[in-house]
Every structure is written in structure tokens, then in C-alpha cells.
Short mmCIF file of C-alpha atoms in Angstrom, two decimals:
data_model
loop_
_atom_site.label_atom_id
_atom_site.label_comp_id
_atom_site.label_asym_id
_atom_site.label_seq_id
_atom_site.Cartn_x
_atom_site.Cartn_y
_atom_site.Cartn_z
CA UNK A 208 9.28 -61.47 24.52
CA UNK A 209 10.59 -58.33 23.10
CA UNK A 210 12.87 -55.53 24.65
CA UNK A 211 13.11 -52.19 24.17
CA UNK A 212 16.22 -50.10 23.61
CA UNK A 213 16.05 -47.05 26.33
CA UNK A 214 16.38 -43.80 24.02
CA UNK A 215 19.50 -42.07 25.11
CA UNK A 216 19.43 -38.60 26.42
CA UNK A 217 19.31 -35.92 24.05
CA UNK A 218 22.42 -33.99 23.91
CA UNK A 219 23.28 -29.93 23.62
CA UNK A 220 24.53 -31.03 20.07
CA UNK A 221 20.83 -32.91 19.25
CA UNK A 222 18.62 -30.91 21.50
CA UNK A 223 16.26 -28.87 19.00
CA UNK A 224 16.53 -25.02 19.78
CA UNK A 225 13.79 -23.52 21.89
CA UNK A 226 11.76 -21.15 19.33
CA UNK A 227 11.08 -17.63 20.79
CA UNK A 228 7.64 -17.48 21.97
CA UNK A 229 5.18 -16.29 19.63
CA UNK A 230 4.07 -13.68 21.67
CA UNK A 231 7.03 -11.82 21.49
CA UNK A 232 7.69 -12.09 17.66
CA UNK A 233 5.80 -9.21 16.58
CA UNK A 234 6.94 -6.67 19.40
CA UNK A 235 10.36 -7.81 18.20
CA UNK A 236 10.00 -7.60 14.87
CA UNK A 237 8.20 -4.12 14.95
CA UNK A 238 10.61 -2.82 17.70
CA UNK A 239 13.42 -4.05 15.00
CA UNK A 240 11.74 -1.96 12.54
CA UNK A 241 11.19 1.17 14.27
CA UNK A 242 15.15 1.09 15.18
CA UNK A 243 15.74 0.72 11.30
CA UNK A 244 13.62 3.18 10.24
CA UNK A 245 14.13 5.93 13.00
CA UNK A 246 17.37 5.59 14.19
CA UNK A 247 19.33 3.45 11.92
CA UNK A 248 18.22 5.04 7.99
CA UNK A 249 18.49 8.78 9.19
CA UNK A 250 21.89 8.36 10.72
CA UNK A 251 23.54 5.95 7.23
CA UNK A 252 21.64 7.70 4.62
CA UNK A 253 22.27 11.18 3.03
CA UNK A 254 19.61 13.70 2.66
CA UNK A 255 19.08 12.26 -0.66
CA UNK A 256 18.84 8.75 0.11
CA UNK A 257 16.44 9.19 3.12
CA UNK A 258 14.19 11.03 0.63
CA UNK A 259 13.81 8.29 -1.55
CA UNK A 260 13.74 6.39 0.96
CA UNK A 261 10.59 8.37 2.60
CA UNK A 262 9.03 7.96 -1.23
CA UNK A 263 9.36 4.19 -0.76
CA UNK A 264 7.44 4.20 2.39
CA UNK A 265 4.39 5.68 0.73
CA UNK A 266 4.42 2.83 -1.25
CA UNK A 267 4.96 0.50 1.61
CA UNK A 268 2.02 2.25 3.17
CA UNK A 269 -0.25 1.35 0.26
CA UNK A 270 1.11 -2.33 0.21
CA UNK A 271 0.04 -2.58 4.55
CA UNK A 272 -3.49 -2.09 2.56
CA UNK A 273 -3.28 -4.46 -0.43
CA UNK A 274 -2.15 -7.02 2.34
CA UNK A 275 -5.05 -6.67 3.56
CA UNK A 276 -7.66 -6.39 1.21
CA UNK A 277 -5.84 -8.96 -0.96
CA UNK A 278 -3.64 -10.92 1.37
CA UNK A 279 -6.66 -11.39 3.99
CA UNK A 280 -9.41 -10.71 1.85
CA UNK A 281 -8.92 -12.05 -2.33
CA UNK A 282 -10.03 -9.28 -3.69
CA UNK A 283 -7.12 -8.17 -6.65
CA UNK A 284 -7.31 -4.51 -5.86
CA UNK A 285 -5.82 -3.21 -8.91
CA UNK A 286 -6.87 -0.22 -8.80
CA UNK A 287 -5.42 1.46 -5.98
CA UNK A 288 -3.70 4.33 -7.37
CA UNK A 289 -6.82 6.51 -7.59
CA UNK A 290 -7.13 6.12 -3.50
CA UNK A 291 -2.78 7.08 -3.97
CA UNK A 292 -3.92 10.03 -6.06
CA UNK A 293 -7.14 10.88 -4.30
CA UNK A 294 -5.34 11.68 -1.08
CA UNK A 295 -2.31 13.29 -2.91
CA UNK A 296 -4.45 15.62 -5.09
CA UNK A 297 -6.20 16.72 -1.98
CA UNK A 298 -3.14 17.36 0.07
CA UNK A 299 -1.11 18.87 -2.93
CA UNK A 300 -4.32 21.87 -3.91
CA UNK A 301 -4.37 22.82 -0.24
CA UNK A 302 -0.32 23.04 -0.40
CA UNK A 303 -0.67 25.08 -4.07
CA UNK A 304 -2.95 27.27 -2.19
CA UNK A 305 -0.95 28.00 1.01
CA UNK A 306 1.96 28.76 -1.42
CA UNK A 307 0.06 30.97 -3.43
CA UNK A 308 -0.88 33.04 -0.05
CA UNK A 309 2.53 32.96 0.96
CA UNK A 310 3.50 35.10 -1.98
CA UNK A 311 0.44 37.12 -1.58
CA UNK A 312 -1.86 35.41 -4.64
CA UNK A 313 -5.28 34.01 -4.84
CA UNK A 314 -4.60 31.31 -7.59
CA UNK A 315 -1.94 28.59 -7.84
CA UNK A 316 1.13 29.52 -9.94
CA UNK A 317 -0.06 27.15 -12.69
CA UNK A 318 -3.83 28.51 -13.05
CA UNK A 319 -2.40 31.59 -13.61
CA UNK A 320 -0.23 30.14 -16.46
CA UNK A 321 -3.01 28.55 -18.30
CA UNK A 322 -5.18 31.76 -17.66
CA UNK A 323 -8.52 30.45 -15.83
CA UNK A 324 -9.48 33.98 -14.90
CA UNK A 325 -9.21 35.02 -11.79
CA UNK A 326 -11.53 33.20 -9.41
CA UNK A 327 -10.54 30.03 -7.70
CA UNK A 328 -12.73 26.91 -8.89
CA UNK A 329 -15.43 26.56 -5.91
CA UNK A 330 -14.25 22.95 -5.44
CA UNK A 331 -11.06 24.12 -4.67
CA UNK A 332 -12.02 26.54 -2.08
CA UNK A 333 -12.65 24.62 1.04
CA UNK A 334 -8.93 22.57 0.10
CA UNK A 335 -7.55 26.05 1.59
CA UNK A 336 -8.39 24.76 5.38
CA UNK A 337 -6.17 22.73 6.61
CA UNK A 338 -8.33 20.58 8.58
CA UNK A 339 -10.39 19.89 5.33
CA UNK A 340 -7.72 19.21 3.28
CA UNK A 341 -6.35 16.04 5.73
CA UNK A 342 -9.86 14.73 6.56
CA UNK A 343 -10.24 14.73 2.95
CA UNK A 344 -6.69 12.79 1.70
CA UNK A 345 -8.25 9.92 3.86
CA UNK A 346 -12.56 10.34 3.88
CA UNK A 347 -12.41 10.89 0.04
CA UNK A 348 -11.13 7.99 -0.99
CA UNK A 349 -12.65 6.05 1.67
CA UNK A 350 -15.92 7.43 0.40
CA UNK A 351 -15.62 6.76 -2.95
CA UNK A 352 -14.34 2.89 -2.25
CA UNK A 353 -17.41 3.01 -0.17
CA UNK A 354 -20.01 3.95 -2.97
CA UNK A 355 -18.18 1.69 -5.42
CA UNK A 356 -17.70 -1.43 -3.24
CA UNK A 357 -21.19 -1.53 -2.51
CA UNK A 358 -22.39 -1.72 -5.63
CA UNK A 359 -19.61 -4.17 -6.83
CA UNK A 360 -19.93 -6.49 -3.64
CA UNK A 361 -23.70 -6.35 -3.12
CA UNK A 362 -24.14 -7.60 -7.19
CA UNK A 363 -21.32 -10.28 -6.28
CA UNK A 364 -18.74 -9.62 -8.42
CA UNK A 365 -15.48 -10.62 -7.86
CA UNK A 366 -12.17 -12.47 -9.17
CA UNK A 367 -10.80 -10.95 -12.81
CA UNK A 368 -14.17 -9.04 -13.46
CA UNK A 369 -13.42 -6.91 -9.87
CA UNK A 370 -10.03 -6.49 -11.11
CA UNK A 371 -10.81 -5.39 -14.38
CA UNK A 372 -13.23 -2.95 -13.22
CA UNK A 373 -11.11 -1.56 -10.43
CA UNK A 374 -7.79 -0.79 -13.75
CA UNK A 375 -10.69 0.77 -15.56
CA UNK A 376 -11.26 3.33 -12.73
CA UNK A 377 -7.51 4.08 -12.58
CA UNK A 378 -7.77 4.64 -16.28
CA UNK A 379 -10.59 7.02 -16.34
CA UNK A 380 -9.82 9.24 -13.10
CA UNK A 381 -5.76 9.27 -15.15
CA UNK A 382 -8.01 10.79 -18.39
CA UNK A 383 -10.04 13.30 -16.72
CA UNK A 384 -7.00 14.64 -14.57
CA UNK A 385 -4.78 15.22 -18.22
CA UNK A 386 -8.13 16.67 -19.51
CA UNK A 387 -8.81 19.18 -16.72
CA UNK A 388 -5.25 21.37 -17.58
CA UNK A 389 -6.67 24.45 -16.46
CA UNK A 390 -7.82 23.37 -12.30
CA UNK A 391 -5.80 20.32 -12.00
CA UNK A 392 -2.36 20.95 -14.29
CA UNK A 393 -3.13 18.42 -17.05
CA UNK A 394 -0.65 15.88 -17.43
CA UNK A 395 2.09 17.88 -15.06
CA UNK A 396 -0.33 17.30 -12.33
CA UNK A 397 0.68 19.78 -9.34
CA UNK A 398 4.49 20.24 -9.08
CA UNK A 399 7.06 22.11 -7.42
CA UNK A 400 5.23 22.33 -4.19
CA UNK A 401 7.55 24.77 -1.48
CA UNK A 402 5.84 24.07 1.62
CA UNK A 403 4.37 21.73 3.94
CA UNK A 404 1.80 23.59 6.87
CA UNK A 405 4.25 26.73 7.21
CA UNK A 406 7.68 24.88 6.76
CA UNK A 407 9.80 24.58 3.81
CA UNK A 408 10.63 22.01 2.03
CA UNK A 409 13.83 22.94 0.94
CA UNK A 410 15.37 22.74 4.12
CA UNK A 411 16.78 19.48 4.94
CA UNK A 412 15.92 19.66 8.32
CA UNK A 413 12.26 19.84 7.37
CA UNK A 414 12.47 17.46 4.92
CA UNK A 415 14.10 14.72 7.63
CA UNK A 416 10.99 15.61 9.45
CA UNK A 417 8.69 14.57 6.26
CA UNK A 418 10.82 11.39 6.23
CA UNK A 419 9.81 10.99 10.31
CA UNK A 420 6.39 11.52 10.51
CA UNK A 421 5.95 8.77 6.83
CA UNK A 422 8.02 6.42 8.79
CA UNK A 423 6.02 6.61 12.36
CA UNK A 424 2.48 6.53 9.81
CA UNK A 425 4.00 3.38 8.56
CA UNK A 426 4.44 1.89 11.78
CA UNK A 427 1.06 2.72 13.46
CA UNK A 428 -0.57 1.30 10.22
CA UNK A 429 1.39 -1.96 10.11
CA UNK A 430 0.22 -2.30 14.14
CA UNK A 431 -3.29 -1.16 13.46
CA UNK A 432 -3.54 -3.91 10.51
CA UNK A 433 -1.77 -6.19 12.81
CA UNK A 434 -4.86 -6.03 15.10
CA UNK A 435 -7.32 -6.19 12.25
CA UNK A 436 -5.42 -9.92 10.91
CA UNK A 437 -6.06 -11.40 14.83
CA UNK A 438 -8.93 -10.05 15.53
CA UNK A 439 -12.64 -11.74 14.62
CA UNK A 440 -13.16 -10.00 11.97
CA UNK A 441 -9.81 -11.10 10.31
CA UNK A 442 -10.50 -14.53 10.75
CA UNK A 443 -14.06 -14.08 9.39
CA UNK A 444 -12.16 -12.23 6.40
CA UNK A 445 -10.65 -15.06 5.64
CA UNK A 446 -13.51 -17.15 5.74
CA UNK A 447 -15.12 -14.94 2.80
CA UNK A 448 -11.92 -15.73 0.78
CA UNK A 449 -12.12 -19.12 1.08
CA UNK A 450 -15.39 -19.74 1.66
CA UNK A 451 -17.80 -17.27 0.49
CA UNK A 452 -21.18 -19.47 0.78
CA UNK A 453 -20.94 -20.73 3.74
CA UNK A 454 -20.00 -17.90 5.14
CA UNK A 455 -23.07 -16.54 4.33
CA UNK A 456 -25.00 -19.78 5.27
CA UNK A 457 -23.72 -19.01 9.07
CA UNK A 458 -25.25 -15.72 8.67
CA UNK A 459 -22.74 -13.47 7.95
CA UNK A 460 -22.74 -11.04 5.00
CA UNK A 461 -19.60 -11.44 2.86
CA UNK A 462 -20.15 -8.45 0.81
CA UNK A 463 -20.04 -6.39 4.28
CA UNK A 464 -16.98 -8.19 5.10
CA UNK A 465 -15.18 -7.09 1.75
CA UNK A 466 -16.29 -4.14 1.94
CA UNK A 467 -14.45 -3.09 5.48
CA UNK A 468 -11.43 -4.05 3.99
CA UNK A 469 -11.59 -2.21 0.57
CA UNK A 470 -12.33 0.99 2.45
CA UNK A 471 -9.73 0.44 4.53
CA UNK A 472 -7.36 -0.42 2.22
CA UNK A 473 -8.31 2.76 0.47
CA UNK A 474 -8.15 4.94 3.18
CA UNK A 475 -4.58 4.29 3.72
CA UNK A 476 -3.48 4.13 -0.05
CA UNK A 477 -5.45 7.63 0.23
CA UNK A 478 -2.90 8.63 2.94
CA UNK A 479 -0.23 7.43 1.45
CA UNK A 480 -0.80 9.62 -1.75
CA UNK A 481 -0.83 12.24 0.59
CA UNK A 482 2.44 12.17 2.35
CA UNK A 483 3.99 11.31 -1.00
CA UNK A 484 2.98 14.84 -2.15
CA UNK A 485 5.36 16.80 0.23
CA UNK A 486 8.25 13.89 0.08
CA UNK A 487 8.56 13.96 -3.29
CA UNK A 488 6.98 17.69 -4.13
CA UNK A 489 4.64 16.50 -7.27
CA UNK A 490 1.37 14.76 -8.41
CA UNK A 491 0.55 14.13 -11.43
CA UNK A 492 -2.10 11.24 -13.37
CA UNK A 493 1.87 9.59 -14.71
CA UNK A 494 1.56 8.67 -10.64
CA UNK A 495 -1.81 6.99 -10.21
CA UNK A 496 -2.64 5.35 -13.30
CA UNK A 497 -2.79 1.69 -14.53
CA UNK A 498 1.18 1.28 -14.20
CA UNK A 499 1.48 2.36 -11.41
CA UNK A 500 -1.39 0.91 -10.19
CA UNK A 501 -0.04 -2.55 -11.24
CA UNK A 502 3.10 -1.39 -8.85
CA UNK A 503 1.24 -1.07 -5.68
CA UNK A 504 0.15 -4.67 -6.02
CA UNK A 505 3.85 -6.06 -7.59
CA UNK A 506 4.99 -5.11 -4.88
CA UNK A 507 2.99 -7.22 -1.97
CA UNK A 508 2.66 -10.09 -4.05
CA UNK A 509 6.93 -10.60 -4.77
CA UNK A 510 7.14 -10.05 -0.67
CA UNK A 511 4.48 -11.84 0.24
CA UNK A 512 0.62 -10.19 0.50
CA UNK A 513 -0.73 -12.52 3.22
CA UNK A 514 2.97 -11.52 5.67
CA UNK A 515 2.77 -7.57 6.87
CA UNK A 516 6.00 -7.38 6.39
CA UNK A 517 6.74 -9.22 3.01
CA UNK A 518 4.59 -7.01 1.88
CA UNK A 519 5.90 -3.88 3.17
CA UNK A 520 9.70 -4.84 2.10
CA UNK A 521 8.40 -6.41 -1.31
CA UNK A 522 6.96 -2.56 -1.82
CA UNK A 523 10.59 -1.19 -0.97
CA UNK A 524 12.50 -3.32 -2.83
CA UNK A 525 10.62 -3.35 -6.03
CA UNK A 526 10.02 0.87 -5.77
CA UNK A 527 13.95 0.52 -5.49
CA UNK A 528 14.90 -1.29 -8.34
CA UNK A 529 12.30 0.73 -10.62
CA UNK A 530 14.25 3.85 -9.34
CA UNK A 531 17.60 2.18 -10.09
CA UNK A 532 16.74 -0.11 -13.37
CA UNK A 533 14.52 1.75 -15.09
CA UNK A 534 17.23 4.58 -15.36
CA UNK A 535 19.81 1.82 -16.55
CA UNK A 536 16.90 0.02 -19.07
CA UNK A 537 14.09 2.22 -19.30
CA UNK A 538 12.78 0.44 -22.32
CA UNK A 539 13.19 -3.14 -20.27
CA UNK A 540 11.84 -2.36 -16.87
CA UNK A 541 8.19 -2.59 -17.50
CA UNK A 542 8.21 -6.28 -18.66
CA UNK A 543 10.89 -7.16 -15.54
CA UNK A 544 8.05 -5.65 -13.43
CA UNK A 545 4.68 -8.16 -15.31
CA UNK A 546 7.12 -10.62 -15.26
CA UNK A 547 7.70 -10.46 -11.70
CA UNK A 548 4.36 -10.13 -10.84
CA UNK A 549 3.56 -13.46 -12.98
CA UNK A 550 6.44 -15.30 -10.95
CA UNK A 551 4.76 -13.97 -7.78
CA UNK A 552 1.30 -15.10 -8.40
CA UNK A 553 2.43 -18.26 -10.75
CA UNK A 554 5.14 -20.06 -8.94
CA UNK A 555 5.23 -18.31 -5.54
CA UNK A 556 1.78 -16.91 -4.10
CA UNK A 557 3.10 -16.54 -1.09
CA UNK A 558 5.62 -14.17 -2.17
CA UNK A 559 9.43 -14.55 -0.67
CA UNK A 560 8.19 -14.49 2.73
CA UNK A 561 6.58 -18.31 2.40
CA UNK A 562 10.30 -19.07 0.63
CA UNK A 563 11.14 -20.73 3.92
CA UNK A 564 8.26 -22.94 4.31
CA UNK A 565 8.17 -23.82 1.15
CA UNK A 566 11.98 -25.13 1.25
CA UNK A 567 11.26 -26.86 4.75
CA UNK A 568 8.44 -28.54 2.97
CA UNK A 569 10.80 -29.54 0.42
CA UNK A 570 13.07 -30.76 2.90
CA UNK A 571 11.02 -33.19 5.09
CA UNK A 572 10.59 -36.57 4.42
CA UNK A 573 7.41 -37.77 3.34
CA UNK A 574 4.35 -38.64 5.94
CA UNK A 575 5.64 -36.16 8.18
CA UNK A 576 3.37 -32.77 9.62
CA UNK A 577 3.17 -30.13 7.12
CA UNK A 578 4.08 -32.35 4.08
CA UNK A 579 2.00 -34.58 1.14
CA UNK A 580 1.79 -37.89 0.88
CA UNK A 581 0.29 -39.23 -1.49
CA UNK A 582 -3.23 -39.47 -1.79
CA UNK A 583 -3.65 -36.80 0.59
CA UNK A 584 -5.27 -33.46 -0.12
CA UNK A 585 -3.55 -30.23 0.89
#
């Protein structure tokens, strides 16, 4: 006969911790957030600081995207600084223009420079509506992700070839912007910008008020892509990443599915170039080129791509040590910066936010949930 030993009762000092439900994580966490960013930042940081600050949000705005095109989706979106400069062209020529009016001119200070004559370029002429110009800083990149998604998706294509393609488009858009000096300012792009819809932005009040409305964008975004990762069609996004065929055995049409999310992704990187235009008061093709390009997607992938917010602090913290090493070893930072994103990719895909499952992984002895043993497959 054998006994059993009764299990004694677990104590306050053994009794696990009871999680916080799931369902309130995310209203925490984003609630947390909005406190940071709207109440916390303005009141600790100087005017200068909270505009660099609102410069790092763009870039946190472009990384909500890359999370999900790359983070949900797999597609290495490489190229997302011609959305980034799509949208901040088009906001930045309707701001040239209302300047220009302001002083009682018909072309842009630097048209006049380089002598174009003395009628406004008819594709710059419906940029002096304001309506047009923000429909456009989000519909023209969309549009042109659209057209070239299609083509890429429908013909399959995918993996290093769709990133490949996507740095050669940041390339050539970068080319034709230094070549077009006389309508688009060459490689100065379109600088000292005075005013944003009737305000100026050499007021620090207004310029608080730039840092506001980037900071609420960022927030509805990171909600809105929130939704997007829960809903069916996230979940069928990630099916396409892992699974392409059989996704499209059950039906379903991956190259639609990839296709929602570059456009998307786009669209926001497209609004993101367009608030950067009156936080920082320039654009220019040094902004929106390969580099730079490379930076959107450094960014996500040291926080984490497939976590919202890895993602969006991975942006901010690697936008902040460019700003503060690449003063103190210019010549230096752009290998730190591959190398990071090497590290990322290599030895950590899931960026810093999987650091902790990866350590309680570690951690657990063997043959328990979550861990290998071996002859097991992951």
C-alpha cells in the first residue's frame, strides 16, 4: 500500500502573484503612455527638448507601420522613407506657398533664388489648398504603395528581392529630388519653413502645440494598429507570413493580404513625413533616402517589430542616440547603427521587448511549458 503526503497549504511567501488581467494591459499601458507623453514630457522638458522630442515621434509613427507590415506581415519594408518624404514634401510646398502669400509673393523664396521665371509649376498649384495638401501627405503615398505593391505581390516576390527593390525606390525618388533644384530645392530640399496653417512656428507656444497634436497622432495610430493585430485580418496576416500556401489553399489571397498592410504602413510613414515638416522646419532627399530608410526599420527591429510598443520606443531610443552619438563620432555612428540592426535580426528577432521571455526560457528547467527538450521541435 502506498500513502500520500497531503501538500501543505501554500503560503503568502509561496503563493504565485495574481497577473493583471489581460484585458486591462493595453488600456494601462496606453493610458501610461498618454500621461508620459502629454502631461509628463511637456512639463520636464525645455522647449528644446520637447522638440526633439516631437521629431522622435515622427519616427515612432513610421515604426507603428513597419510593426505592422514587418512585425505582422514579413515583408522587410526598407524602403519607407519615400512614404516619410512623400507626405513631408506635400505638406512642406503647401507651407512654402502659404509663406510666400503671407509676404505677398506668388513663388517660394527658393524658386525665386534659382530663377524659374515667374509662374508656379502646375503641379504645385493645387498644394496651395489646404485640404489638398493633407489628403495628399497620406493618399499619395498610399497610392503609390498601392500601384507598386500590386505589381510586386501579384508576381510573388518577396524576402531580399522585395527588400532590394523597395532601397532602390528610396534611391531613385533621393536622385530625382537633388536633380529637380529649381521646383523642389535640390539637395536643401524645402527649409526654413515659418508657419504652420496661420501660426508661427517660432513661437514656443505654437510649437508645444506641434509637439501635441504628433503625440495624440501617435496614440490614435498605436490604438488603431492595436485593433488591426486582434482583429481577423491580423491573424490571417500572420498566416501569410508563416504560411503563404496554405493560406492560399483555404482560399484566401495572400498578395491582398500584404498588400493592406504595405498601404497602410505607408500611409502613416506618409503622415509622419508630414508632421515632421513643421516640427523640425525642413525636408530635404538627406531625410528620405537609403540611410535613413535603413533607420525607420533599425529602429523596430532593436525594440521589438512584432510588440507596438518595442517598436515605438526602439524608434525613440535609436533617433536619440543618432542625435547624441553621431555629434560625438560622426564618422562611427553609421556602422553602430548596421551593427545594431545585425544584432537585432541575428541574435535577437524579437528585439528587447522578447528579452524577458527569452531569459525566462533560459531560466526554466527542462520539460517544462514554453521550453525545449530535446528532440522536440519549436
Amino acid at each position: 500500500m502506498t500513502t500520500t503526503t497531503p501538500t501543505p497549504p501554500a503560503t503568502a511567501a509561496t503563493q504565485p502573484s495574481t497577473p493583471l488581467p489581460a484585458r486591462l494591459r493595453v488600456p494601462g499601458a496606453f493610458l501610461l503612455g498618454a500621461v508620459l507623453l502629454l502631461a509628463v514630457a511637456p512639463v520636464a522638458l525645455s522647449d528644446f527638448r520637447l522638440s526633439l522630442l516631437a521629431k522622435y515621434l515622427c519616427y515612432a509613427i513610421v515604426a507603428v507601420g513597419v510593426s505592422l507590415a514587418w512585425g505582422r506581415g514579413g515583408l522587410m519594408v526598407l524602403g519607407q522613407g519615400v512614404f516619410f518624404g512623400l507626405g513631408g514634401y506635400a505638406m512642406a510646398m503647401h507651407l512654402k506657398l502659404a509663406d510666400a502669400a503671407a509676404t505677398g509673393e506668388t513663388l517660394p523664396d527658393f524658386m525665386q533664388l534659382y530663377g524659374t521665371g515667374d509662374a508656379l509649376p502646375w503641379w504645385w498649384k493645387p498644394f496651395a489648398n489646404p485640404g489638398f495638401a493633407l489628403a495628399m501627405t497620406v493618399l499619395l503615398p498610399m497610392a503609390v504603395a498601392a500601384v507598386l505593391g500590386f505589381f510586386v505581390f501579384q508576381r510573388r516576390v518577396k524576402g531580399a528581392y522585395f527588400a532590394i527593390l523597395s532601397q532602390a525606390l528610396a534611391a531613385a525618388l533621393a536622385i530625382w529630388l537633388v536633380g529637380q533644384q529649381a521646383t523642389t530645392g535640390g539637395t536643401n530640399g524645402l527649409t526654413d519653413i515659418q508657419g504652420f496653417f496661420g501660426y508661427s512656428l517660432d513661437d514656443p507656444v505654437n510649437q508645444r502645440t506641434v509637439y501635441f497634436i504628433i503625440a495624440v497622432v501617435l496614440l490614435l495610430l498605436m490604438a488603431a494598429a492595436r485593433q488591426l493585430f486582434v482583429s481577423r485580418y491580423g491573424e490571417l496576416l500572420i498566416a501569410v507570413r508563416d504560411s503563404e500556401e496554405r493560406v492560399r489553399f483555404l482560399g484566401y489571397n495572400p498578395a491582398g493580404v500584404k498588400l493592406v498592410a504595405y498601404v497602410v504602413a505607408a500611409g502613416m510613414a506618409g503622415l509622419a513625413g508630414a508632421l515632421f515638416v513643421p516640427a523640425v522646419g525642413i525636408i530635404s532627399p538627406a531625410l528620405i533616402g537609403i540611410v535613413p530608410s535603413i533607420g525607420f526599420v533599425i529602429g523596430a527591429a532593436v525594440g521589438g517589430r512584432a510588440s507596438l510598443v518595442g517598436a515605438v520606443l526602439g524608434a525613440i531610443a535609436v533617433a536619440w542616440a543618432q542625435s547624441t552619438l553621431s555629434d560625438a563620432f560622426p564618422a562611427a555612428w553609421t556602422y553602430l547603427q548596421g551593427l545594431l540592426f545585425v544584432v537585432a535580426v541575428g541574435f535577437l528577432p524579437g528585439g528587447l521587448a522578447s528579452l524577458g521571455v527569452v531569459l525566462r526560457k533560459r531560466r526554466a528547467p527542462a520539460g517544462t511549458p514554453g521550453t525545449r527538450t530535446t528532440g522536440e521541435t519549436a
